[in-house]
Structures are given as structure tokens and as C-alpha cells.
GROMACS .gro file of C-alpha atoms in nm:
model
  102
    1MET     CA    1   5.598  -7.940  -9.321
    2SER     CA    2   5.331  -8.204  -9.382
    3ASP     CA    3   5.149  -8.235  -9.714
    4LEU     CA    4   4.824  -8.315  -9.533
    5THR     CA    5   4.531  -8.074  -9.536
    6GLN     CA    6   4.357  -8.070  -9.200
    7VAL     CA    7   3.985  -8.002  -9.157
    8GLU     CA    8   3.834  -7.926  -8.816
    9LEU     CA    9   3.495  -8.089  -8.768
   10LEU     CA   10   3.259  -7.971  -8.494
   11TRP     CA   11   2.917  -8.087  -8.378
   12LEU     CA   12   2.717  -7.871  -8.136
   13GLU     CA   13   2.368  -8.001  -8.197
   14MET     CA   14   2.128  -7.738  -8.332
   15HIS     CA   15   2.401  -7.468  -8.322
   16VAL     CA   16   2.710  -7.555  -8.526
   17GLU     CA   17   2.772  -7.858  -8.745
   18HIS     CA   18   3.073  -7.922  -8.972
   19TRP     CA   19   3.105  -8.250  -9.156
   20ILE     CA   20   3.261  -8.418  -9.460
   21ARG     CA   21   3.005  -8.509  -9.727
   22PHE     CA   22   3.247  -8.715  -9.937
   23GLY     CA   23   3.618  -8.781  -9.958
   24ARG     CA   24   3.858  -9.030  -9.805
   25PRO     CA   25   4.058  -8.897  -9.508
   26ALA     CA   26   4.417  -9.018  -9.471
   27GLU     CA   27   4.407  -8.960  -9.093
   28GLU     CA   28   4.153  -8.885  -8.823
   29LYS     CA   29   4.215  -8.750  -8.475
   30ILE     CA   30   3.931  -8.738  -8.220
   31LEU     CA   31   3.977  -8.442  -7.986
   32ASP     CA   32   3.666  -8.499  -7.774
   33GLY     CA   33   3.303  -8.605  -7.815
   34ARG     CA   34   3.222  -8.299  -8.028
   35ARG     CA   35   3.542  -8.224  -8.216
   36ARG     CA   36   3.774  -8.411  -8.447
   37VAL     CA   37   4.032  -8.332  -8.712
   38VAL     CA   38   4.047  -8.522  -9.040
   39SER     CA   39   4.343  -8.494  -9.276
   40PHE     CA   40   4.351  -8.541  -9.652
   41ALA     CA   41   4.650  -8.626  -9.870
   42ALA     CA   42   4.754  -8.376 -10.137
   43GLY     CA   43   4.539  -8.414 -10.446
   44SER     CA   44   4.241  -8.561 -10.261
   45VAL     CA   45   3.901  -8.412 -10.336
   46PHE     CA   46   3.646  -8.374 -10.057
   47ALA     CA   47   3.326  -8.188  -9.973
   48PHE     CA   48   3.317  -7.984  -9.652
   49VAL     CA   49   2.977  -7.876  -9.520
   50ARG     CA   50   2.936  -7.594  -9.266
   51TRP     CA   51   2.608  -7.509  -9.096
   52ALA     CA   52   2.530  -7.275  -8.807
   53ALA     CA   53   2.208  -7.151  -8.648
   54ASN     CA   54   2.088  -6.922  -8.372
   55ASP     CA   55   1.754  -6.893  -8.190
   56PHE     CA   56   1.589  -6.762  -8.507
   57GLY     CA   57   1.709  -7.027  -8.754
   58THR     CA   58   1.995  -7.099  -8.992
   59ILE     CA   59   2.252  -6.820  -9.021
   60VAL     CA   60   2.506  -6.989  -9.249
   61SER     CA   61   2.493  -7.303  -9.457
   62ARG     CA   62   2.735  -7.390  -9.735
   63ILE     CA   63   2.920  -7.670  -9.907
   64ASP     CA   64   3.274  -7.635 -10.040
   65ILE     CA   65   3.426  -7.893 -10.270
   66LEU     CA   66   3.802  -7.868 -10.226
   67ARG     CA   67   4.119  -8.029 -10.348
   68ALA     CA   68   4.385  -8.080 -10.082
   69VAL     CA   69   4.708  -7.903 -10.178
   70ARG     CA   70   5.077  -7.963 -10.113
   71SER     CA   71   5.245  -7.728  -9.866
   72SER     CA   72   5.436  -7.564 -10.155
   73GLU     CA   73   5.120  -7.486 -10.361
   74ALA     CA   74   4.923  -7.164 -10.354
   75CYS     CA   75   4.576  -7.211 -10.207
   76ALA     CA   76   4.263  -7.028 -10.101
   77THR     CA   77   4.189  -6.988  -9.733
   78VAL     CA   78   3.876  -7.165  -9.615
   79PRO     CA   79   3.755  -7.146  -9.255
   80TYR     CA   80   3.845  -7.457  -9.052
   81VAL     CA   81   4.073  -7.590  -9.329
   82ARG     CA   82   4.452  -7.571  -9.279
   83PRO     CA   83   4.644  -7.459  -9.471
   84GLY     CA   84   4.357  -7.410  -9.717
   85GLY     CA   85   4.261  -7.575 -10.042
   86ASP     CA   86   4.197  -7.541 -10.410
   87ILE     CA   87   3.827  -7.445 -10.429
   88LEU     CA   88   3.659  -7.647 -10.702
   89LEU     CA   89   3.304  -7.543 -10.612
   90ARG     CA   90   3.144  -7.324 -10.345
   91VAL     CA   91   2.766  -7.340 -10.305
   92PRO     CA   92   2.543  -7.189 -10.037
   93ALA     CA   93   2.348  -7.483  -9.897
   94GLY     CA   94   1.984  -7.537  -9.984
   95PRO     CA   95   1.816  -7.680 -10.292
   96ARG     CA   96   2.123  -7.606 -10.505
   97SER     CA   97   2.362  -7.789 -10.275
   98SER     CA   98   2.130  -8.091 -10.258
   99THR     CA   99   2.138  -8.107 -10.637
  100CYS     CA  100   2.516  -8.058 -10.630
  101CYS     CA  101   2.564  -8.357 -10.397
  102ARG     CA  102   2.362  -8.589 -10.618
   0.00000   0.00000   0.00000
């Protein structure tokens, strides 16, 4: 089993957006114009931002700062992150997450 942590990134403008705020991916695989998978080596720290909206506005917005884990380590499950990661910080997006990213 690989020691890479995979993160699924998606961009459906004005509906769903997932992106990496910081961190250095070890690999990147482009699936199509809207989807890609980035992989991080064990021990890497990265910020994963998830945002979704409907016709009435934002329904979810958060930033997770994670540490990529080895396949043998225990980890927390995080949506779109396989196998999961060590959660260092979890902040609902907004003014607090902007401060967090600075």
C-alpha cells in the first residue's frame, strides 16, 4: 500500500469548489477539466478548503489543516481525503479562516 495521501479536488463554478491552500503535492493526476487528484507524502502538512453553495448561497465552507499519514498510522476520516489524515486544525470558513491562513 502506498504511503501517499490522496486529495480529490473538484471545481464546479458557483456550486462546489475544493482546493489546496498550501502544501507541496508529491504527485498530481488530472482526471478532466474539473477534477484532479493530488497526493502528499507522509508527514506533509497541507490545507484543504471545501466550499459548496446552492441557489440560496453558501451551504458549507471550511478549511482543514492536515498532516498526511503513513498507511500504518491511525488517522481521522476527512471527506475527499484518502485514507484520511491527522487533523491539526479544522475551521469553518469565514473571517476566522482568513485570519488562520495569514
